[in-house]
Short mmCIF file of C-alpha atoms in Angstrom, two decimals:
data_model
loop_
_atom_site.label_atom_id
_atom_site.label_comp_id
_atom_site.label_asym_id
_atom_site.label_seq_id
_atom_site.Cartn_x
_atom_site.Cartn_y
_atom_site.Cartn_z
CA MET A 1 33.05 -53.99 -51.43
CA LYS A 2 32.25 -51.26 -48.34
CA ASN A 3 31.01 -52.60 -45.60
CA ASP A 4 26.83 -50.72 -44.77
CA VAL A 5 26.32 -49.62 -41.36
CA VAL A 6 22.73 -50.40 -40.22
CA TYR A 7 21.25 -49.01 -36.90
CA VAL A 8 19.07 -51.99 -35.53
CA GLN A 9 17.50 -51.76 -31.94
CA ILE A 10 17.00 -54.27 -29.38
CA LEU A 11 15.58 -53.52 -25.64
CA GLY A 12 15.00 -50.04 -26.84
CA ARG A 13 19.10 -49.51 -27.16
CA GLN A 14 20.22 -48.46 -30.95
CA TYR A 15 23.17 -50.25 -32.34
CA ALA A 16 25.54 -49.71 -35.10
CA MET A 17 25.86 -53.62 -37.31
CA GLU A 18 28.39 -53.89 -39.98
CA ALA A 19 26.43 -55.31 -42.90
CA ASN A 20 27.68 -56.63 -46.14
CA PRO A 21 25.85 -54.70 -48.79
CA GLY A 22 21.93 -56.53 -49.53
CA ASP A 23 22.02 -57.37 -46.01
CA GLU A 24 19.85 -55.20 -44.65
CA LEU A 25 16.97 -56.96 -43.59
CA TYR A 26 18.93 -59.79 -42.41
CA VAL A 27 21.02 -58.27 -40.14
CA ASN A 28 17.65 -56.80 -38.86
CA ARG A 29 15.58 -59.98 -38.75
CA LEU A 30 18.82 -61.35 -36.46
CA ALA A 31 18.57 -58.26 -34.08
CA GLN A 32 14.95 -59.37 -33.75
CA TYR A 33 15.89 -62.77 -33.42
CA VAL A 34 17.97 -61.68 -30.36
CA GLU A 35 15.09 -59.21 -28.91
CA GLU A 36 12.94 -62.14 -28.25
CA CYS A 37 15.88 -64.46 -27.19
CA MET A 38 16.45 -61.39 -24.64
CA ILE A 39 12.80 -60.86 -23.54
CA LYS A 40 11.97 -64.19 -22.98
CA ILE A 41 15.07 -64.31 -20.89
CA LYS A 42 14.17 -61.40 -18.40
CA GLY A 43 10.71 -62.28 -18.38
CA GLU A 44 11.81 -65.99 -17.23
CA SER A 45 14.49 -64.18 -14.45
CA LYS A 46 13.31 -61.39 -13.75
CA THR A 47 16.58 -60.35 -14.67
CA VAL A 48 16.61 -56.10 -14.99
CA ASP A 49 20.39 -56.14 -15.42
CA THR A 50 20.82 -55.89 -19.53
CA MET A 51 25.17 -56.73 -19.43
CA ASN A 52 23.54 -60.44 -17.76
CA LEU A 53 20.70 -60.43 -20.15
CA ALA A 54 22.83 -59.90 -22.73
CA VAL A 55 25.25 -62.79 -22.12
CA THR A 56 22.49 -65.29 -20.70
CA ALA A 57 20.71 -64.80 -24.92
CA ALA A 58 24.09 -65.42 -25.82
CA MET A 59 24.76 -68.45 -24.23
CA ASN A 60 21.47 -70.51 -25.58
CA LEU A 61 22.30 -69.15 -28.58
CA ALA A 62 25.62 -70.48 -28.94
CA ASP A 63 23.62 -74.00 -27.03
CA GLU A 64 21.80 -73.87 -30.05
CA LEU A 65 23.98 -73.37 -33.24
CA PHE A 66 25.86 -76.15 -31.28
CA ARG A 67 22.94 -78.70 -30.90
CA LEU A 68 22.36 -77.50 -34.38
CA GLN A 69 25.66 -78.46 -35.59
CA ASP A 70 25.88 -81.61 -33.65
CA GLY A 71 22.60 -82.36 -34.83
CA ARG A 72 23.98 -81.61 -39.06
CA GLY A 73 27.01 -84.11 -38.36
CA THR A 74 24.84 -87.26 -36.87
CA LEU A 75 22.58 -87.06 -39.95
CA GLY A 76 25.52 -86.48 -42.22
CA HIS A 77 27.25 -89.52 -40.58
CA SER A 78 23.66 -91.02 -40.28
CA LEU A 79 23.62 -91.00 -44.88
CA GLU A 80 27.38 -91.58 -45.23
CA THR A 81 26.67 -95.05 -43.39
CA LYS A 82 23.01 -95.52 -45.57
CA ALA A 83 25.58 -94.64 -48.93
CA ASP A 84 28.03 -96.72 -48.05
CA GLU A 85 25.45 -99.56 -47.35
CA LEU A 86 23.53 -98.86 -50.73
CA LEU A 87 27.08 -98.59 -53.16
CA VAL A 88 27.80 -102.69 -51.78
CA LEU A 89 24.45 -104.23 -52.26
CA LEU A 90 24.61 -102.08 -55.77
CA ASP A 91 28.02 -103.47 -56.55
CA ASN A 92 27.26 -107.09 -55.45
CA ALA A 93 24.00 -106.75 -57.71
CA LEU A 94 26.59 -106.00 -60.58
CA ALA A 95 28.57 -108.86 -59.69
CA ALA A 96 26.18 -111.36 -59.47
CA PRO A 97 25.92 -113.05 -63.04
CA ASP A 98 22.76 -112.51 -64.97
CA THR A 99 21.13 -115.42 -64.70
CA HIS A 100 17.70 -114.16 -67.01
CA SER A 101 19.64 -114.77 -70.12
#
């Protein structure tokens, strides 16, 4: 299946992006998010160089992604630990002699 070309605008410039068929709205949402990040950085730093804004936004987005991935890893480890604890409790309960008979 051939990818579609979606045109998005970021800070007044148009970019052609490849997208899977049906992902046009998603690609536009991504572009909007990138633009919002760049506008925020521009307001905070007074930087007008588009390349500098883009690189700073990319670094911020990469940081955001890494922090989310690290958080997910920590959560996954915590869930595994709890599952192991529950399995031990279940094994102990099943191994205990039935005193109610």
